[in-house]
XYZ file of N, CA, C and O in Angstrom:
548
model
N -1.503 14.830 0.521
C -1.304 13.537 -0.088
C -1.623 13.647 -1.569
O -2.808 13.870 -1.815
N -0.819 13.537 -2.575
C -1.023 13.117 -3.814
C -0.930 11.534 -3.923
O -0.453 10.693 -3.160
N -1.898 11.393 -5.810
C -2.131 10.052 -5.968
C -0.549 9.339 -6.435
O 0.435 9.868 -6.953
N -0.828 7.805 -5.964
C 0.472 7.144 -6.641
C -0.078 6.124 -6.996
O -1.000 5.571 -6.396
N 0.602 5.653 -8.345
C 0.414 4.746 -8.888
C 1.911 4.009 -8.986
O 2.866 4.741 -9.242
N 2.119 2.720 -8.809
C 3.695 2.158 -9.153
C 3.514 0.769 -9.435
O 2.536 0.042 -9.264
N 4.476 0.580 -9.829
C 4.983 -0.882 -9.827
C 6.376 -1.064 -8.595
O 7.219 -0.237 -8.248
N 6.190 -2.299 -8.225
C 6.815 -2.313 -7.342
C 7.555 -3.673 -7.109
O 6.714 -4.549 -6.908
N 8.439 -4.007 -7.079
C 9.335 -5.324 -7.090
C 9.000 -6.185 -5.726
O 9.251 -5.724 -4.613
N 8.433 -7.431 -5.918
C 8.171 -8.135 -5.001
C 9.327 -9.259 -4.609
O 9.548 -10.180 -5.395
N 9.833 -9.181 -3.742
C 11.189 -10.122 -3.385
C 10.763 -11.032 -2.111
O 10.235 -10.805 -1.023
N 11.375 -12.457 -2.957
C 11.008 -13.264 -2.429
C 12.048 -14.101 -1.013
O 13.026 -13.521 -0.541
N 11.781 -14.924 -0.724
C 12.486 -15.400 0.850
C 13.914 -15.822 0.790
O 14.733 -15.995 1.692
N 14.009 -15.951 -0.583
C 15.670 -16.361 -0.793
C 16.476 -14.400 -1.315
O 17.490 -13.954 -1.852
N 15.294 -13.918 -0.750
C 16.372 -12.125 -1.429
C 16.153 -12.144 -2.860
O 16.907 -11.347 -3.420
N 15.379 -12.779 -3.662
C 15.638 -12.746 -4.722
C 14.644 -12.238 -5.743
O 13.608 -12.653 -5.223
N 14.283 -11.648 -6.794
C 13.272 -10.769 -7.036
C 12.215 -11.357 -7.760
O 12.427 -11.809 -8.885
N 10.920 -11.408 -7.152
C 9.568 -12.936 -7.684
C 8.942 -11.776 -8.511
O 7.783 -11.635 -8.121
N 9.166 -11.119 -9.241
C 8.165 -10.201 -9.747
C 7.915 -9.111 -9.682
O 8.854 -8.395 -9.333
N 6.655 -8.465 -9.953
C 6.409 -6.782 -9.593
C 4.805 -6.837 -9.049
O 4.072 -7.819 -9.168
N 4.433 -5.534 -8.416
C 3.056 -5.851 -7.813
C 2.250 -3.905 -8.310
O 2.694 -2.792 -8.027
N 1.420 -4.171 -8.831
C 1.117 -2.609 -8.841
C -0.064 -1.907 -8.163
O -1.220 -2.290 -8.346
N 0.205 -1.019 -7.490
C -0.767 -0.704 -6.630
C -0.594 0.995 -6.921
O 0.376 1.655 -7.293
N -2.048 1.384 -6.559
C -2.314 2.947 -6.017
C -2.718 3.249 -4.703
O -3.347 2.439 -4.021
N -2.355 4.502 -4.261
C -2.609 4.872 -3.452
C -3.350 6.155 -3.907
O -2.802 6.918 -4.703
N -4.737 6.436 -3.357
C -5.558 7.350 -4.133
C -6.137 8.366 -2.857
O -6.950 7.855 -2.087
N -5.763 9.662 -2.653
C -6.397 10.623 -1.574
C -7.815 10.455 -1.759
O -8.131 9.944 -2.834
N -8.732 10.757 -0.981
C -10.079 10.486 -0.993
C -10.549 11.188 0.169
O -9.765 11.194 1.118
N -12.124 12.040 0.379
C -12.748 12.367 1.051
C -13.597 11.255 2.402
O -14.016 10.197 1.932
N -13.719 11.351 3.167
C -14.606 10.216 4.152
C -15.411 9.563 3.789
O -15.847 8.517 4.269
N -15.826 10.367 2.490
C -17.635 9.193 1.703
C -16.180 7.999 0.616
O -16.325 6.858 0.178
N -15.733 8.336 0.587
C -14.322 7.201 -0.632
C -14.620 8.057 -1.815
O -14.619 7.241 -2.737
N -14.825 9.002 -2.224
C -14.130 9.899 -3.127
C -13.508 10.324 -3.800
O -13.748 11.509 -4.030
N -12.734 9.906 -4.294
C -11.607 9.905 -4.628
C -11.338 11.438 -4.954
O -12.430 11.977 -5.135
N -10.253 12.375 -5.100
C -10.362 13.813 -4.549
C -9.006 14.304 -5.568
O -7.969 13.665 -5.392
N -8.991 15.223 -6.439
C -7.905 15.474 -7.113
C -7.050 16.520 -6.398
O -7.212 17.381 -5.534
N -5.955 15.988 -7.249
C -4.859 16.882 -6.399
C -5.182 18.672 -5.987
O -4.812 18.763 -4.817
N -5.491 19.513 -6.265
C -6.607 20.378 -6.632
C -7.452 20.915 -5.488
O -7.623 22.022 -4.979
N -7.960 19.548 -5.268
C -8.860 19.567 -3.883
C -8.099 19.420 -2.730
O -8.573 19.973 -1.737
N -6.953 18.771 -2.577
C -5.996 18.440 -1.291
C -5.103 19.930 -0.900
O -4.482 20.638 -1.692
N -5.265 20.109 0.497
C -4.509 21.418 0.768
C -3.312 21.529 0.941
O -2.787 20.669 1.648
N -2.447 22.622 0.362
C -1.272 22.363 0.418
C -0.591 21.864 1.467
O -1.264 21.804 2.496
N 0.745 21.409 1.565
C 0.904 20.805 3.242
C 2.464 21.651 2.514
O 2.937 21.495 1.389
N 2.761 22.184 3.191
C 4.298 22.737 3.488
C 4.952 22.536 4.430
O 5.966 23.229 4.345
N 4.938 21.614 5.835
C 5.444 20.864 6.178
C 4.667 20.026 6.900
O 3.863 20.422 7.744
N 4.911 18.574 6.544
C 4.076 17.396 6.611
C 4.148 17.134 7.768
O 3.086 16.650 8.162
N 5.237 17.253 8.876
C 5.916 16.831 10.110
C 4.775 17.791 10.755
O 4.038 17.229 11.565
N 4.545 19.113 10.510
C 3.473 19.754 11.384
C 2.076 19.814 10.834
O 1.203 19.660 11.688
N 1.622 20.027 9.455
C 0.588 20.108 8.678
C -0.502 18.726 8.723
O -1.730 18.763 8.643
N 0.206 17.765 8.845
C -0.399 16.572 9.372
C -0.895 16.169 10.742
O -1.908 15.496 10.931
N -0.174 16.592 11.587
C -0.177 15.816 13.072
C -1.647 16.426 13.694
O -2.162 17.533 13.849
N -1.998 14.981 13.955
C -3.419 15.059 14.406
C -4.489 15.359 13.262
O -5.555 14.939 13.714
N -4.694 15.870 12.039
C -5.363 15.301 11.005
C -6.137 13.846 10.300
O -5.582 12.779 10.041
N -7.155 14.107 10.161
C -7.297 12.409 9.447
C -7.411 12.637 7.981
O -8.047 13.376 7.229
N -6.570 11.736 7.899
C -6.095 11.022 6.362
C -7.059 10.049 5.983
O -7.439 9.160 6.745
N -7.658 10.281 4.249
C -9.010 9.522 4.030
C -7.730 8.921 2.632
O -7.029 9.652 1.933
N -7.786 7.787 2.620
C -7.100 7.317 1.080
C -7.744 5.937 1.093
O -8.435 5.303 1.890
N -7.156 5.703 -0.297
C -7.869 4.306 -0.768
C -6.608 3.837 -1.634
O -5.999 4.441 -2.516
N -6.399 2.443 -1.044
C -5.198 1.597 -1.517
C -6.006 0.564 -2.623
O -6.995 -0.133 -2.398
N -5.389 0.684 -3.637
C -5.716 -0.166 -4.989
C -4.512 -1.479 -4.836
O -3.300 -1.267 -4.889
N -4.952 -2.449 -4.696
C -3.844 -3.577 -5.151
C -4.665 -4.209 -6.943
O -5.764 -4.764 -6.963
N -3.939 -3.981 -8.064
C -4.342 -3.929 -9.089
C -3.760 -5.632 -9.602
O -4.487 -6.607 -9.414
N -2.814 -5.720 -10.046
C -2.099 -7.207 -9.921
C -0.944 -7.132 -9.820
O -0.420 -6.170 -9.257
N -0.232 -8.160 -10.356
C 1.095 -9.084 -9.779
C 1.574 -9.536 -10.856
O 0.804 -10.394 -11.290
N 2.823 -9.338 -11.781
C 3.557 -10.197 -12.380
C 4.894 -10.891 -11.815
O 5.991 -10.512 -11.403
N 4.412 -11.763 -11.957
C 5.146 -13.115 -11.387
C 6.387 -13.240 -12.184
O 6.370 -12.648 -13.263
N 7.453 -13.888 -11.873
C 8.760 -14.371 -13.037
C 8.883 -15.874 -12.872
O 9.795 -16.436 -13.480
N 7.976 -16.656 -12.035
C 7.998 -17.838 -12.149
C 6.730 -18.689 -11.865
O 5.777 -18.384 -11.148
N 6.924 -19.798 -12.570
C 5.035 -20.465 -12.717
C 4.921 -21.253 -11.202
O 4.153 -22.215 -11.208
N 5.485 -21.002 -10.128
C 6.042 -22.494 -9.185
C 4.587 -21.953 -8.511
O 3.903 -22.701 -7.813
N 4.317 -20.968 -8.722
C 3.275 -20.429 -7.205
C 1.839 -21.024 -7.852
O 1.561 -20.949 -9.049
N 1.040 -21.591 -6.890
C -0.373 -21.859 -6.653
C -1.194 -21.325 -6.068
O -2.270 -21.809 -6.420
N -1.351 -20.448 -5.224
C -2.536 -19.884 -4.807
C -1.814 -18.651 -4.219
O -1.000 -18.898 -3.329
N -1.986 -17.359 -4.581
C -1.633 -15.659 -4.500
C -2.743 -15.086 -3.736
O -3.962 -15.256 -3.727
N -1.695 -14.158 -2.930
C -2.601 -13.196 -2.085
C -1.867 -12.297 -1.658
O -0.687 -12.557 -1.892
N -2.027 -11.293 -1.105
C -1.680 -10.142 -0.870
C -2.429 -9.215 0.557
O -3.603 -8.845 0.566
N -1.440 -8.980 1.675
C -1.878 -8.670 2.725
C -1.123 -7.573 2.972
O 0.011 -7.391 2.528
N -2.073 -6.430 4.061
C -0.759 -5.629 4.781
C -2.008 -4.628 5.661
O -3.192 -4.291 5.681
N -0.714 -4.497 6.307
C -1.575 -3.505 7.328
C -1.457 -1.865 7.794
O -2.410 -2.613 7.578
N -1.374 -1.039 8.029
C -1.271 0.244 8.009
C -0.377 0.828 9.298
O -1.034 0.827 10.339
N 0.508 1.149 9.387
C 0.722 1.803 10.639
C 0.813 1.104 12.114
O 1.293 -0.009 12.328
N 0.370 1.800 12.879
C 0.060 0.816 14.068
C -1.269 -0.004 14.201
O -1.612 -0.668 15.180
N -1.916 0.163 13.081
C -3.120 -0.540 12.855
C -2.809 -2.100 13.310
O -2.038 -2.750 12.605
N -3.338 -2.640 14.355
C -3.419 -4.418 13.998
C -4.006 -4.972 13.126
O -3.610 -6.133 13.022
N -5.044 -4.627 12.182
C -5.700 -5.117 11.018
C -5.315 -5.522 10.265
O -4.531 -4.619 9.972
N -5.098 -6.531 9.282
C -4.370 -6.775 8.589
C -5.533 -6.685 7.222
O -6.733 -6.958 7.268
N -4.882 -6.302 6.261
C -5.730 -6.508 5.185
C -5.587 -7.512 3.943
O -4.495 -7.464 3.376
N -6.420 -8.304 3.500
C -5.994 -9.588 2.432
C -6.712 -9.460 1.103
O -7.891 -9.108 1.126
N -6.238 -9.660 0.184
C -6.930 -10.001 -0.779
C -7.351 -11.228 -0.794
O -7.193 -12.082 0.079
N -8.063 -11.342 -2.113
C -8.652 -12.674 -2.388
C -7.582 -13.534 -3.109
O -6.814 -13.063 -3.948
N -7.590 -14.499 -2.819
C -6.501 -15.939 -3.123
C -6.824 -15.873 -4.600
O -7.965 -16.047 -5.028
N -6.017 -15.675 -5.185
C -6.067 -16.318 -7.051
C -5.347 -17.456 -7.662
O -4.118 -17.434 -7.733
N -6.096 -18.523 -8.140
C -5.187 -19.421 -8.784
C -4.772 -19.575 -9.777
O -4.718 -18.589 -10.512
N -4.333 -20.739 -10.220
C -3.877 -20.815 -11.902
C -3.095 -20.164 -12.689
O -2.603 -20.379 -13.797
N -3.048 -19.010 -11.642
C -1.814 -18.194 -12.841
C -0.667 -17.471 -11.966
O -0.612 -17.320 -10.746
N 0.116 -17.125 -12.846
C 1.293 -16.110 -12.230
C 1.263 -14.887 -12.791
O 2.350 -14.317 -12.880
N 0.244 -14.295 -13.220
C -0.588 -12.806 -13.297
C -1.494 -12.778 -12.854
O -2.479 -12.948 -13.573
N -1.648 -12.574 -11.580
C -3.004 -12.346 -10.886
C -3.494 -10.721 -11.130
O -3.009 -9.630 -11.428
N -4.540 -11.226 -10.855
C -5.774 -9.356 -11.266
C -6.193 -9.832 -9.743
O -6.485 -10.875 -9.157
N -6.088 -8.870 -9.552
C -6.481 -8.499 -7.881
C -7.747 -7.847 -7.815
O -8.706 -8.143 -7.103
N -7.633 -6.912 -8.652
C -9.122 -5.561 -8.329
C -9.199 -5.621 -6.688
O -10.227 -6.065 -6.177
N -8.371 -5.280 -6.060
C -8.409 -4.897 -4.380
C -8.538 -3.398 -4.584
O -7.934 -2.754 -5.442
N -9.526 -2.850 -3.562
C -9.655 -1.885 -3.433
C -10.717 -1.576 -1.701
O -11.812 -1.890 -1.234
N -9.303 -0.662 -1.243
C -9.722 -0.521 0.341
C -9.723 0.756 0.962
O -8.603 1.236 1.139
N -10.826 1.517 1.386
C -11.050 2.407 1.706
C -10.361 2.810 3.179
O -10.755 2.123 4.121
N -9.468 3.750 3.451
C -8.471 3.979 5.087
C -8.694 5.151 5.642
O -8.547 6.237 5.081
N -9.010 4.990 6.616
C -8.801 6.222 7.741
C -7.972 6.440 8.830
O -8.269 5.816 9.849
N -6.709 7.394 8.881
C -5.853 7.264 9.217
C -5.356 8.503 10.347
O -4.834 9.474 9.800
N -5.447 8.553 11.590
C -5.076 10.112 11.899
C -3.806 9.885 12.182
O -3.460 8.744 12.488
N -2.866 10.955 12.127
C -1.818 10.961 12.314
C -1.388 12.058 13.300
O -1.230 13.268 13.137
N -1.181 10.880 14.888
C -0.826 11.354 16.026
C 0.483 11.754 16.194
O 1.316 11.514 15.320
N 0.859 12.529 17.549
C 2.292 12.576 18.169
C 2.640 11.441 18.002
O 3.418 11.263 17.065
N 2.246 10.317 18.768
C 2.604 9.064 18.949
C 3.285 8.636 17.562
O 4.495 8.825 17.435
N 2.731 8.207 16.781
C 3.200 7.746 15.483
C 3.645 8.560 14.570
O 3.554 8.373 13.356
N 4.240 9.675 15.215
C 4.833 11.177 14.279
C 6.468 10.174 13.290
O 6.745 10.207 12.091
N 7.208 9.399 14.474
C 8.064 9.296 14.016
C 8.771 7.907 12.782
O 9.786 7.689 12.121
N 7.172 7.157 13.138
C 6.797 5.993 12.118
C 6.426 6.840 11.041
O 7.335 7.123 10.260
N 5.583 7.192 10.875
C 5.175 8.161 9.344
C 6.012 8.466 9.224
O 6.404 7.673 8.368
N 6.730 9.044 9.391
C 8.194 9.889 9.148
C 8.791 8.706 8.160
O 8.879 8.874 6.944
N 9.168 7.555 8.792
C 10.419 6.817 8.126
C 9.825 6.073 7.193
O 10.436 5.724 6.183
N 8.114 5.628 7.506
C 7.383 4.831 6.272
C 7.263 6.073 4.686
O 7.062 5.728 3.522
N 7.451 7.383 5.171
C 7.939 8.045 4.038
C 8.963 7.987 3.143
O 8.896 7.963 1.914
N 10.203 7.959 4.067
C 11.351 7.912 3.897
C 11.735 6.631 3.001
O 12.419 6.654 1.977
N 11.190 5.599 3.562
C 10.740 4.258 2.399
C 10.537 4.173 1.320
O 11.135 3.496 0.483
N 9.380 5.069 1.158
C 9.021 4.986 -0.460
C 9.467 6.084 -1.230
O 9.035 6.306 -2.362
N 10.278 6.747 -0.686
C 11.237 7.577 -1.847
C 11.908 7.263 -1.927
O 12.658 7.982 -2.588
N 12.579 5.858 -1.424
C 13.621 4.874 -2.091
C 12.782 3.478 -2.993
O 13.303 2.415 -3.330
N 11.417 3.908 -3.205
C 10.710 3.221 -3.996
C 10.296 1.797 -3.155
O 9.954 0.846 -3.857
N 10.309 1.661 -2.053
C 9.953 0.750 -1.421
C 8.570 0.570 -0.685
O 8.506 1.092 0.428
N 7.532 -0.046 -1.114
C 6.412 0.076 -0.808
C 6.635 -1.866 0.450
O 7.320 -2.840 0.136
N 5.978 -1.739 1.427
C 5.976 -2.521 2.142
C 4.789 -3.274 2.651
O 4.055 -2.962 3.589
N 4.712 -4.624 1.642
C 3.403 -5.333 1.258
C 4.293 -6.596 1.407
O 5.465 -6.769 1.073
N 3.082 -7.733 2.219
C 3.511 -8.870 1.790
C 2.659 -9.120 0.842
O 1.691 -8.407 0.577
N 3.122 -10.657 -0.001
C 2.521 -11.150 -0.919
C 2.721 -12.675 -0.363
O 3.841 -13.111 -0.093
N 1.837 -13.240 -0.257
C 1.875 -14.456 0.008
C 1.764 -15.624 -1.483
O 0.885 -15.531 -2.340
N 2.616 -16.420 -1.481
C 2.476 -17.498 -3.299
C 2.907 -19.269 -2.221
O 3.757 -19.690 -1.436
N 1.570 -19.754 -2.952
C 1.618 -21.094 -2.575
C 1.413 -21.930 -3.283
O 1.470 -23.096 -2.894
């Protein structure tokens, strides 16, 4: 796992594009660590180099630019995998640039079972698609 940092286009319920959201995704050791590329072992193929491994990362939700003032209270949720957990930020008001400072520490193994979900949640974000809701009220 290398680090990512992006911006990412947040589209809203009419298909239509409410903004951008920027988040990292940061490799990390079990204590939250954060771990440079350096330290991570090579993986030459992810489909076998992974399976059954645990994955230590830490998801940054940083903020949100908005393209319209209509929204009142922002938040930002999502959940991992087959995880049921859902994860939320804190509600921000008053503005349509929210600062988030979210930051969530994950532990993740990656089974047979979910070999073929990882697979395509990859496949996702090398079409730049990161898959977060954002909730605006």
């Amino acid at each position: 796992m290398i680090a990512n940092k992006a911006d990412y286009k947040i589209i809203d319920l009419r298909n239509k594009e409410a903004g951008t959201i920027n988040v990292e995704i940061l490799p990390c050791n079990g204590q939250g660590q954060v771990v440079s590329a350096k330290d991570v072992p090579n993986i030459v193929n992810p489909k076998q180099d992974l399976l059954e491994k645990t994955i230590n990362f830490i998801i940054k939700i940083n903020f949100a630019k908005l393209n319209n003032a209509v929204y009142e209270d922002i938040y930002c949720q999502f959940s991992i995998f087959d995880d049921p957990t859902i994860h939320k930020t804190e509600v921000i008001k008053g503005t349509n640039n929210p600062e988030f400072k979210f930051s969530k520490q994950l532990t993740y193994k990656a089974t047979a079972q979910v070999k073929q979900k990882h697979c395509r949640i990859i496949a996702l974000k090398k079409s730049n698609i990161m898959i977060f809701i954002c909730f605006f009220f």
